[in-house]
Amino acid sequence: MERITALILLLQATVTVVNTGSHSIWAFATFIHGQTQFPEFSVLVFVDDLQVLYYDHNIKKLLSRSGPNSTKGVEDIMLLGANIVIEDIYNYMKRPSHHVTLFANHTGGVHVHQKLAGCVLDNDKPSPVMMWDAYDGTEAMYFDVHNYTVNPIWSQLIRSTRAAEVFIMDLINIYQPICIQTLKYYLEKEKNIVLRKERPRVRLIQKTCRETGVVMVSCLATGFYPRHINLTMLRDDRPISDEELIFGEVLPNGDGTYQTRRTLSISSEKAREKHRYTCSVTHLALDNKLDINWEPGEDADVAVISSVVVVLVLVLVLIFAIPAFIVYKKRRRGI
């Protein structure tokens, strides 16, 4: 316990406080019961969507997935804290009595115990450490300092009042400071990646079915970072209900940014009513809300096409105007 106390004091003394919006750190641990080609135990650690650490029981070594740090001593302290947490998770998940009880109704085969643990820092305001457990793909238990829920399927996971109190104290005194300070460390170390802001490019795309006259209008936002974005569609300045919209997932682009879309189906009858539709986007990289309007009968890509035409015209002007200007100057000088 003295070693852990000293570690936490070192963490607090060496990590810079970063006020940068909402960020999180999550450890995904997997323990496999049974024979497979995969490591028995593995852990991946992410800060936001960036993987920073990896561990598996075959190599028995914590590997950094981020760049080198000029302050080697600080990095060693971070890795020591992460190792303590990973060792505790492994000892908990490998207990023979634990998985025998959980999978008592199964005969042989392969069974998977997964744990998700982490914390959030929202403008320097830390959340409590949160932990989820799942067995064979079914959520079994959730635990933080305020809430403790167990799936009735695994009632044997219910802790005694005393055991729950002891674990809550460990969360507060050990795991919470390690989690938050490690998150702060990687936010500072990887600030060029996780703290960057990329503005979304937004466009409305229209597609009409000739047979039915139904118009599909998609609001596409792409090229943004961080991944959280608020994208809504409105009809005459009123939000369109979720039941009318097709929601796209937030998907990664090849350059490390993200994209997502909302799609609305407009019947031919509805199209004749001449409503005004709006794609509205808010994002951390935008100073103000971004709105794009469209009415049935308009080209939903007019704004995008127009901007492309303007750019092409400017390029052509530069290509031809600059040489012409040079020739003109030479003639004036009699060259």
PDB file of C-alpha atoms in Angstrom, residues 60-315:
ATOM      1  CA  LYS A  60       4.034 -10.272 -20.303  1.00  0.00           C
ATOM      2  CA  LYS A  61       5.079  -6.738 -21.089  1.00  0.00           C
ATOM      3  CA  LEU A  62       3.235  -3.430 -21.343  1.00  0.00           C
ATOM      4  CA  LEU A  63       3.882  -1.877 -24.755  1.00  0.00           C
ATOM      5  CA  SER A  64       3.505   1.820 -25.532  1.00  0.00           C
ATOM      6  CA  ARG A  65       1.641   2.591 -28.766  1.00  0.00           C
ATOM      7  CA  SER A  66       2.421   6.315 -28.597  1.00  0.00           C
ATOM      8  CA  GLY A  67       5.590   8.196 -29.460  1.00  0.00           C
ATOM      9  CA  PRO A  68       8.642   8.462 -27.188  1.00  0.00           C
ATOM     10  CA  ASN A  69       8.657  10.980 -24.381  1.00  0.00           C
ATOM     11  CA  SER A  70      11.602  13.248 -23.669  1.00  0.00           C
ATOM     12  CA  THR A  71      10.959  12.950 -19.925  1.00  0.00           C
ATOM     13  CA  LYS A  72      11.745   9.284 -19.436  1.00  0.00           C
ATOM     14  CA  GLY A  73      11.221   9.317 -15.666  1.00  0.00           C
ATOM     15  CA  VAL A  74       7.646  10.570 -16.015  1.00  0.00           C
ATOM     16  CA  GLU A  75       6.886   7.878 -18.604  1.00  0.00           C
ATOM     17  CA  ASP A  76       8.187   5.207 -16.222  1.00  0.00           C
ATOM     18  CA  ILE A  77       5.882   6.474 -13.473  1.00  0.00           C
ATOM     19  CA  MET A  78       2.901   6.315 -15.842  1.00  0.00           C
ATOM     20  CA  LEU A  79       3.724   2.775 -16.911  1.00  0.00           C
ATOM     21  CA  LEU A  80       4.152   1.692 -13.284  1.00  0.00           C
ATOM     22  CA  GLY A  81       0.663   2.958 -12.471  1.00  0.00           C
ATOM     23  CA  ALA A  82      -0.799   1.205 -15.521  1.00  0.00           C
ATOM     24  CA  ASN A  83       0.963  -2.025 -14.572  1.00  0.00           C
ATOM     25  CA  ILE A  84      -0.573  -1.953 -11.102  1.00  0.00           C
ATOM     26  CA  VAL A  85      -4.076  -1.631 -12.553  1.00  0.00           C
ATOM     27  CA  ILE A  86      -3.488  -4.328 -15.198  1.00  0.00           C
ATOM     28  CA  GLU A  87      -2.103  -6.738 -12.597  1.00  0.00           C
ATOM     29  CA  ASP A  88      -5.170  -6.225 -10.403  1.00  0.00           C
ATOM     30  CA  ILE A  89      -7.515  -6.803 -13.357  1.00  0.00           C
ATOM     31  CA  TYR A  90      -5.665  -9.987 -14.333  1.00  0.00           C
ATOM     32  CA  ASN A  91      -5.739 -11.418 -10.795  1.00  0.00           C
ATOM     33  CA  TYR A  92      -9.464 -10.714 -10.570  1.00  0.00           C
ATOM     34  CA  MET A  93     -10.334 -12.243 -13.939  1.00  0.00           C
ATOM     35  CA  LYS A  94      -8.178 -15.373 -13.660  1.00  0.00           C
ATOM     36  CA  ARG A  95      -9.524 -16.654 -10.309  1.00  0.00           C
ATOM     37  CA  PRO A  96     -10.474 -20.339 -10.883  1.00  0.00           C
ATOM     38  CA  SER A  97     -13.366 -20.207  -8.403  1.00  0.00           C
ATOM     39  CA  HIS A  98     -14.628 -17.160 -10.230  1.00  0.00           C
ATOM     40  CA  HIS A  99     -15.033 -18.605 -13.721  1.00  0.00           C
ATOM     41  CA  VAL A 100     -16.024 -22.075 -12.525  1.00  0.00           C
ATOM     42  CA  THR A 101     -18.970 -20.519 -10.702  1.00  0.00           C
ATOM     43  CA  LEU A 102     -19.907 -18.316 -13.653  1.00  0.00           C
ATOM     44  CA  PHE A 103     -19.784 -21.076 -16.247  1.00  0.00           C
ATOM     45  CA  ALA A 104     -20.965 -23.954 -14.060  1.00  0.00           C
ATOM     46  CA  ASN A 105     -23.801 -24.748 -16.477  1.00  0.00           C
ATOM     47  CA  HIS A 106     -21.417 -25.078 -19.421  1.00  0.00           C
ATOM     48  CA  THR A 107     -19.368 -28.135 -20.254  1.00  0.00           C
ATOM     49  CA  GLY A 108     -15.988 -27.299 -21.754  1.00  0.00           C
ATOM     50  CA  GLY A 109     -15.685 -25.005 -24.745  1.00  0.00           C
ATOM     51  CA  VAL A 110     -14.462 -21.443 -24.804  1.00  0.00           C
ATOM     52  CA  HIS A 111     -15.879 -18.674 -22.633  1.00  0.00           C
ATOM     53  CA  VAL A 112     -14.938 -15.008 -22.599  1.00  0.00           C
ATOM     54  CA  HIS A 113     -14.870 -12.598 -19.667  1.00  0.00           C
ATOM     55  CA  GLN A 114     -14.502  -8.945 -20.674  1.00  0.00           C
ATOM     56  CA  LYS A 115     -14.014  -5.828 -18.569  1.00  0.00           C
ATOM     57  CA  LEU A 116     -14.260  -2.168 -19.574  1.00  0.00           C
ATOM     58  CA  ALA A 117     -12.854   0.329 -17.077  1.00  0.00           C
ATOM     59  CA  GLY A 118     -12.043   3.995 -17.307  1.00  0.00           C
ATOM     60  CA  CYS A 119     -12.799   7.586 -16.415  1.00  0.00           C
ATOM     61  CA  VAL A 120     -13.682  10.914 -18.036  1.00  0.00           C
ATOM     62  CA  LEU A 121     -12.187  14.368 -17.609  1.00  0.00           C
ATOM     63  CA  ASP A 122     -14.648  17.104 -18.580  1.00  0.00           C
ATOM     64  CA  ASN A 123     -12.947  20.535 -18.449  1.00  0.00           C
ATOM     65  CA  ASP A 124     -10.775  19.322 -15.557  1.00  0.00           C
ATOM     66  CA  LYS A 125     -13.800  17.935 -13.722  1.00  0.00           C
ATOM     67  CA  PRO A 126     -13.139  14.194 -13.218  1.00  0.00           C
ATOM     68  CA  SER A 127     -15.809  11.535 -13.344  1.00  0.00           C
ATOM     69  CA  PRO A 128     -15.670   8.535 -11.008  1.00  0.00           C
ATOM     70  CA  VAL A 129     -13.960   5.422 -12.325  1.00  0.00           C
ATOM     71  CA  MET A 130     -16.527   3.241 -14.118  1.00  0.00           C
ATOM     72  CA  MET A 131     -16.332  -0.530 -14.632  1.00  0.00           C
ATOM     73  CA  TRP A 132     -18.423  -2.949 -16.664  1.00  0.00           C
ATOM     74  CA  ASP A 133     -18.120  -6.745 -16.773  1.00  0.00           C
ATOM     75  CA  ALA A 134     -19.539  -9.027 -19.461  1.00  0.00           C
ATOM     76  CA  TYR A 135     -19.541 -12.805 -19.906  1.00  0.00           C
ATOM     77  CA  ASP A 136     -19.925 -14.429 -23.306  1.00  0.00           C
ATOM     78  CA  GLY A 137     -21.152 -11.140 -24.716  1.00  0.00           C
ATOM     79  CA  THR A 138     -23.793 -10.403 -22.057  1.00  0.00           C
ATOM     80  CA  GLU A 139     -23.362  -7.490 -19.660  1.00  0.00           C
ATOM     81  CA  ALA A 140     -23.162  -8.815 -16.116  1.00  0.00           C
ATOM     82  CA  MET A 141     -22.173  -6.024 -13.763  1.00  0.00           C
ATOM     83  CA  TYR A 142     -21.609  -2.272 -13.492  1.00  0.00           C
ATOM     84  CA  PHE A 143     -19.721  -0.577 -10.668  1.00  0.00           C
ATOM     85  CA  ASP A 144     -18.733   2.963  -9.699  1.00  0.00           C
ATOM     86  CA  VAL A 145     -18.616   4.852  -6.407  1.00  0.00           C
ATOM     87  CA  HIS A 146     -22.321   5.739  -6.675  1.00  0.00           C
ATOM     88  CA  ASN A 147     -23.925   2.785  -8.489  1.00  0.00           C
ATOM     89  CA  TYR A 148     -23.653  -0.983  -8.327  1.00  0.00           C
ATOM     90  CA  THR A 149     -25.868  -3.152 -10.519  1.00  0.00           C
ATOM     91  CA  VAL A 150     -25.740  -6.884 -11.261  1.00  0.00           C
ATOM     92  CA  ASN A 151     -27.533  -8.816 -14.003  1.00  0.00           C
ATOM     93  CA  PRO A 152     -29.944 -11.251 -12.296  1.00  0.00           C
ATOM     94  CA  ILE A 153     -28.488 -14.046 -14.452  1.00  0.00           C
ATOM     95  CA  TRP A 154     -25.309 -13.801 -12.379  1.00  0.00           C
ATOM     96  CA  SER A 155     -26.684 -13.169  -8.896  1.00  0.00           C
ATOM     97  CA  GLN A 156     -23.532 -14.839  -7.509  1.00  0.00           C
ATOM     98  CA  LEU A 157     -21.648 -11.644  -8.449  1.00  0.00           C
ATOM     99  CA  ILE A 158     -23.517  -9.641  -5.814  1.00  0.00           C
ATOM    100  CA  ARG A 159     -20.989  -8.502  -3.211  1.00  0.00           C
ATOM    101  CA  SER A 160     -21.628  -8.316   0.480  1.00  0.00           C
ATOM    102  CA  THR A 161     -22.114  -4.820   1.868  1.00  0.00           C
ATOM    103  CA  ARG A 162     -18.672  -4.919   3.465  1.00  0.00           C
ATOM    104  CA  ALA A 163     -16.959  -6.138   0.266  1.00  0.00           C
ATOM    105  CA  ALA A 164     -18.686  -3.433  -1.773  1.00  0.00           C
ATOM    106  CA  GLU A 165     -17.579  -0.745   0.690  1.00  0.00           C
ATOM    107  CA  VAL A 166     -13.958  -1.937   0.546  1.00  0.00           C
ATOM    108  CA  PHE A 167     -13.997  -1.915  -3.252  1.00  0.00           C
ATOM    109  CA  ILE A 168     -15.476   1.590  -3.352  1.00  0.00           C
ATOM    110  CA  MET A 169     -12.627   2.806  -1.138  1.00  0.00           C
ATOM    111  CA  ASP A 170     -10.131   1.229  -3.543  1.00  0.00           C
ATOM    112  CA  LEU A 171     -11.850   3.011  -6.440  1.00  0.00           C
ATOM    113  CA  ILE A 172     -11.613   6.359  -4.653  1.00  0.00           C
ATOM    114  CA  ASN A 173      -8.125   6.059  -3.183  1.00  0.00           C
ATOM    115  CA  ILE A 174      -6.247   4.003  -5.800  1.00  0.00           C
ATOM    116  CA  TYR A 175      -7.892   3.620  -9.197  1.00  0.00           C
ATOM    117  CA  GLN A 176      -9.432   7.093  -9.447  1.00  0.00           C
ATOM    118  CA  PRO A 177      -6.197   9.094  -9.067  1.00  0.00           C
ATOM    119  CA  ILE A 178      -4.235   6.668 -11.273  1.00  0.00           C
ATOM    120  CA  CYS A 179      -6.908   6.853 -13.977  1.00  0.00           C
ATOM    121  CA  ILE A 180      -7.237  10.646 -14.003  1.00  0.00           C
ATOM    122  CA  GLN A 181      -3.506  11.377 -13.799  1.00  0.00           C
ATOM    123  CA  THR A 182      -2.730   8.860 -16.549  1.00  0.00           C
ATOM    124  CA  LEU A 183      -5.387  10.476 -18.730  1.00  0.00           C
ATOM    125  CA  LYS A 184      -3.892  13.929 -18.122  1.00  0.00           C
ATOM    126  CA  TYR A 185      -0.441  12.623 -18.947  1.00  0.00           C
ATOM    127  CA  TYR A 186      -1.489  11.229 -22.331  1.00  0.00           C
ATOM    128  CA  LEU A 187      -3.553  14.302 -23.158  1.00  0.00           C
ATOM    129  CA  GLU A 188      -0.400  16.354 -22.770  1.00  0.00           C
ATOM    130  CA  LYS A 189       1.834  13.827 -24.529  1.00  0.00           C
ATOM    131  CA  GLU A 190      -0.508  13.322 -27.501  1.00  0.00           C
ATOM    132  CA  LYS A 191      -2.021  16.817 -27.611  1.00  0.00           C
ATOM    133  CA  ASN A 192      -1.161  17.268 -31.290  1.00  0.00           C
ATOM    134  CA  ILE A 193      -3.480  14.334 -32.049  1.00  0.00           C
ATOM    135  CA  VAL A 194      -6.214  14.182 -29.411  1.00  0.00           C
ATOM    136  CA  LEU A 195      -6.561  17.934 -28.864  1.00  0.00           C
ATOM    137  CA  ARG A 196      -6.693  18.954 -32.514  1.00  0.00           C
ATOM    138  CA  LYS A 197      -9.875  20.343 -34.042  1.00  0.00           C
ATOM    139  CA  GLU A 198     -10.946  19.635 -37.613  1.00  0.00           C
ATOM    140  CA  ARG A 199     -13.984  21.473 -38.967  1.00  0.00           C
ATOM    141  CA  PRO A 200     -16.733  19.328 -40.509  1.00  0.00           C
ATOM    142  CA  ARG A 201     -17.500  19.714 -44.204  1.00  0.00           C
ATOM    143  CA  VAL A 202     -21.269  19.525 -44.584  1.00  0.00           C
ATOM    144  CA  ARG A 203     -23.382  18.914 -47.683  1.00  0.00           C
ATOM    145  CA  LEU A 204     -26.930  17.913 -48.581  1.00  0.00           C
ATOM    146  CA  ILE A 205     -27.256  15.128 -51.124  1.00  0.00           C
ATOM    147  CA  GLN A 206     -30.509  14.547 -53.023  1.00  0.00           C
ATOM    148  CA  LYS A 207     -31.601  11.388 -54.815  1.00  0.00           C
ATOM    149  CA  THR A 208     -35.046  10.945 -56.416  1.00  0.00           C
ATOM    150  CA  CYS A 209     -36.649   7.593 -57.240  1.00  0.00           C
ATOM    151  CA  ARG A 210     -38.152   7.907 -60.732  1.00  0.00           C
ATOM    152  CA  GLU A 211     -40.740   5.194 -60.152  1.00  0.00           C
ATOM    153  CA  THR A 212     -42.205   6.491 -56.878  1.00  0.00           C
ATOM    154  CA  GLY A 213     -41.133  10.139 -56.834  1.00  0.00           C
ATOM    155  CA  VAL A 214     -39.738   9.668 -53.323  1.00  0.00           C
ATOM    156  CA  VAL A 215     -36.849  12.011 -52.589  1.00  0.00           C
ATOM    157  CA  MET A 216     -34.035  10.820 -50.313  1.00  0.00           C
ATOM    158  CA  VAL A 217     -32.166  13.752 -48.789  1.00  0.00           C
ATOM    159  CA  SER A 218     -29.003  13.019 -46.846  1.00  0.00           C
ATOM    160  CA  CYS A 219     -27.150  15.423 -44.602  1.00  0.00           C
ATOM    161  CA  LEU A 220     -23.490  14.376 -44.699  1.00  0.00           C
ATOM    162  CA  ALA A 221     -20.823  15.706 -42.343  1.00  0.00           C
ATOM    163  CA  THR A 222     -17.267  14.555 -42.936  1.00  0.00           C
ATOM    164  CA  GLY A 223     -13.666  15.439 -42.120  1.00  0.00           C
ATOM    165  CA  PHE A 224     -14.316  16.372 -38.487  1.00  0.00           C
ATOM    166  CA  TYR A 225     -12.376  15.691 -35.278  1.00  0.00           C
ATOM    167  CA  PRO A 226     -13.004  14.971 -32.425  1.00  0.00           C
ATOM    168  CA  ARG A 227     -15.617  12.368 -33.207  1.00  0.00           C
ATOM    169  CA  HIS A 228     -18.492  13.825 -31.175  1.00  0.00           C
ATOM    170  CA  ILE A 229     -20.842  15.843 -33.365  1.00  0.00           C
ATOM    171  CA  ASN A 230     -24.447  17.006 -33.124  1.00  0.00           C
ATOM    172  CA  LEU A 231     -26.151  16.661 -36.515  1.00  0.00           C
ATOM    173  CA  THR A 232     -29.880  17.280 -36.835  1.00  0.00           C
ATOM    174  CA  MET A 233     -32.418  17.870 -39.609  1.00  0.00           C
ATOM    175  CA  LEU A 234     -35.271  20.345 -39.395  1.00  0.00           C
ATOM    176  CA  ARG A 235     -38.466  20.970 -41.359  1.00  0.00           C
ATOM    177  CA  ASP A 236     -39.475  24.638 -41.403  1.00  0.00           C
ATOM    178  CA  ASP A 237     -37.105  25.256 -38.449  1.00  0.00           C
ATOM    179  CA  ARG A 238     -38.684  22.465 -36.380  1.00  0.00           C
ATOM    180  CA  PRO A 239     -36.682  19.333 -35.471  1.00  0.00           C
ATOM    181  CA  ILE A 240     -37.668  16.239 -37.449  1.00  0.00           C
ATOM    182  CA  SER A 241     -38.468  13.285 -35.183  1.00  0.00           C
ATOM    183  CA  ASP A 242     -35.937  10.468 -34.935  1.00  0.00           C
ATOM    184  CA  GLU A 243     -38.566   8.030 -36.241  1.00  0.00           C
ATOM    185  CA  GLU A 244     -38.496   9.779 -39.639  1.00  0.00           C
ATOM    186  CA  LEU A 245     -34.723   9.749 -39.968  1.00  0.00           C
ATOM    187  CA  ILE A 246     -32.219   7.058 -40.868  1.00  0.00           C
ATOM    188  CA  PHE A 247     -29.218   7.473 -38.592  1.00  0.00           C
ATOM    189  CA  GLY A 248     -25.747   6.675 -39.862  1.00  0.00           C
ATOM    190  CA  GLU A 249     -22.961   5.608 -37.516  1.00  0.00           C
ATOM    191  CA  VAL A 250     -19.974   7.844 -36.867  1.00  0.00           C
ATOM    192  CA  LEU A 251     -17.370   6.199 -39.111  1.00  0.00           C
ATOM    193  CA  PRO A 252     -13.616   6.780 -39.413  1.00  0.00           C
ATOM    194  CA  ASN A 253     -12.063   8.284 -42.527  1.00  0.00           C
ATOM    195  CA  GLY A 254      -8.663   7.214 -43.768  1.00  0.00           C
ATOM    196  CA  ASP A 255      -7.031  10.448 -42.556  1.00  0.00           C
ATOM    197  CA  GLY A 256      -8.013  10.039 -38.889  1.00  0.00           C
ATOM    198  CA  THR A 257     -11.141  12.205 -39.115  1.00  0.00           C
ATOM    199  CA  TYR A 258     -14.775  11.040 -39.005  1.00  0.00           C
ATOM    200  CA  GLN A 259     -17.968  11.139 -41.014  1.00  0.00           C
ATOM    201  CA  THR A 260     -21.652  10.594 -40.336  1.00  0.00           C
ATOM    202  CA  ARG A 261     -25.014  11.282 -41.984  1.00  0.00           C
ATOM    203  CA  ARG A 262     -28.757  11.598 -41.419  1.00  0.00           C
ATOM    204  CA  THR A 263     -31.185  10.654 -44.206  1.00  0.00           C
ATOM    205  CA  LEU A 264     -34.803  11.701 -44.667  1.00  0.00           C
ATOM    206  CA  SER A 265     -37.320  10.106 -47.048  1.00  0.00           C
ATOM    207  CA  ILE A 266     -39.741  12.674 -48.556  1.00  0.00           C
ATOM    208  CA  SER A 267     -42.792  11.386 -50.390  1.00  0.00           C
ATOM    209  CA  SER A 268     -43.887  13.019 -53.651  1.00  0.00           C
ATOM    210  CA  GLU A 269     -46.952  14.428 -51.842  1.00  0.00           C
ATOM    211  CA  LYS A 270     -44.776  15.915 -49.093  1.00  0.00           C
ATOM    212  CA  ALA A 271     -42.390  17.342 -51.670  1.00  0.00           C
ATOM    213  CA  ARG A 272     -45.223  19.305 -53.299  1.00  0.00           C
ATOM    214  CA  GLU A 273     -45.906  21.061 -49.993  1.00  0.00           C
ATOM    215  CA  LYS A 274     -42.679  23.037 -50.454  1.00  0.00           C
ATOM    216  CA  HIS A 275     -41.341  22.756 -46.936  1.00  0.00           C
ATOM    217  CA  ARG A 276     -37.887  24.103 -46.167  1.00  0.00           C
ATOM    218  CA  TYR A 277     -35.438  21.542 -44.835  1.00  0.00           C
ATOM    219  CA  THR A 278     -32.324  22.366 -42.838  1.00  0.00           C
ATOM    220  CA  CYS A 279     -29.231  20.377 -41.968  1.00  0.00           C
ATOM    221  CA  SER A 280     -27.911  21.788 -38.681  1.00  0.00           C
ATOM    222  CA  VAL A 281     -24.491  20.933 -37.265  1.00  0.00           C
ATOM    223  CA  THR A 282     -22.698  21.856 -34.050  1.00  0.00           C
ATOM    224  CA  HIS A 283     -19.155  20.715 -33.361  1.00  0.00           C
ATOM    225  CA  LEU A 284     -16.229  21.672 -31.143  1.00  0.00           C
ATOM    226  CA  ALA A 285     -14.304  23.008 -34.164  1.00  0.00           C
ATOM    227  CA  LEU A 286     -17.155  25.355 -35.154  1.00  0.00           C
ATOM    228  CA  ASP A 287     -17.537  28.771 -33.532  1.00  0.00           C
ATOM    229  CA  ASN A 288     -21.240  28.848 -34.403  1.00  0.00           C
ATOM    230  CA  LYS A 289     -23.936  26.448 -35.516  1.00  0.00           C
ATOM    231  CA  LEU A 290     -23.707  25.566 -39.208  1.00  0.00           C
ATOM    232  CA  ASP A 291     -27.010  25.417 -41.139  1.00  0.00           C
ATOM    233  CA  ILE A 292     -27.601  24.396 -44.762  1.00  0.00           C
ATOM    234  CA  ASN A 293     -31.096  24.890 -46.193  1.00  0.00           C
ATOM    235  CA  TRP A 294     -32.852  23.084 -49.023  1.00  0.00           C
ATOM    236  CA  GLU A 295     -36.326  23.031 -50.577  1.00  0.00           C
ATOM    237  CA  PRO A 296     -37.772  20.329 -52.872  1.00  0.00           C
ATOM    238  CA  GLY A 297     -37.036  21.225 -56.466  1.00  0.00           C
ATOM    239  CA  GLU A 298     -33.625  22.678 -55.664  1.00  0.00           C
ATOM    240  CA  ASP A 299     -30.367  20.878 -56.328  1.00  0.00           C
ATOM    241  CA  ALA A 300     -29.258  19.715 -52.906  1.00  0.00           C
ATOM    242  CA  ASP A 301     -25.640  20.025 -53.964  1.00  0.00           C
ATOM    243  CA  VAL A 302     -25.839  23.556 -55.396  1.00  0.00           C
ATOM    244  CA  ALA A 303     -23.721  25.113 -52.648  1.00  0.00           C
ATOM    245  CA  VAL A 304     -21.016  22.480 -52.951  1.00  0.00           C
ATOM    246  CA  ILE A 305     -20.962  22.528 -56.770  1.00  0.00           C
ATOM    247  CA  SER A 306     -20.904  26.322 -56.837  1.00  0.00           C
ATOM    248  CA  SER A 307     -17.914  26.473 -54.516  1.00  0.00           C
ATOM    249  CA  VAL A 308     -16.050  23.953 -56.667  1.00  0.00           C
ATOM    250  CA  VAL A 309     -16.790  26.002 -59.822  1.00  0.00           C
ATOM    251  CA  VAL A 310     -15.540  29.177 -58.150  1.00  0.00           C
ATOM    252  CA  VAL A 311     -12.291  27.451 -57.142  1.00  0.00           C
ATOM    253  CA  LEU A 312     -11.789  26.112 -60.687  1.00  0.00           C
ATOM    254  CA  VAL A 313     -12.379  29.546 -62.177  1.00  0.00           C
ATOM    255  CA  LEU A 314      -9.836  31.085 -59.812  1.00  0.00           C
ATOM    256  CA  VAL A 315      -7.280  28.416 -60.690  1.00  0.00           C
TER     257      VAL A 315
END
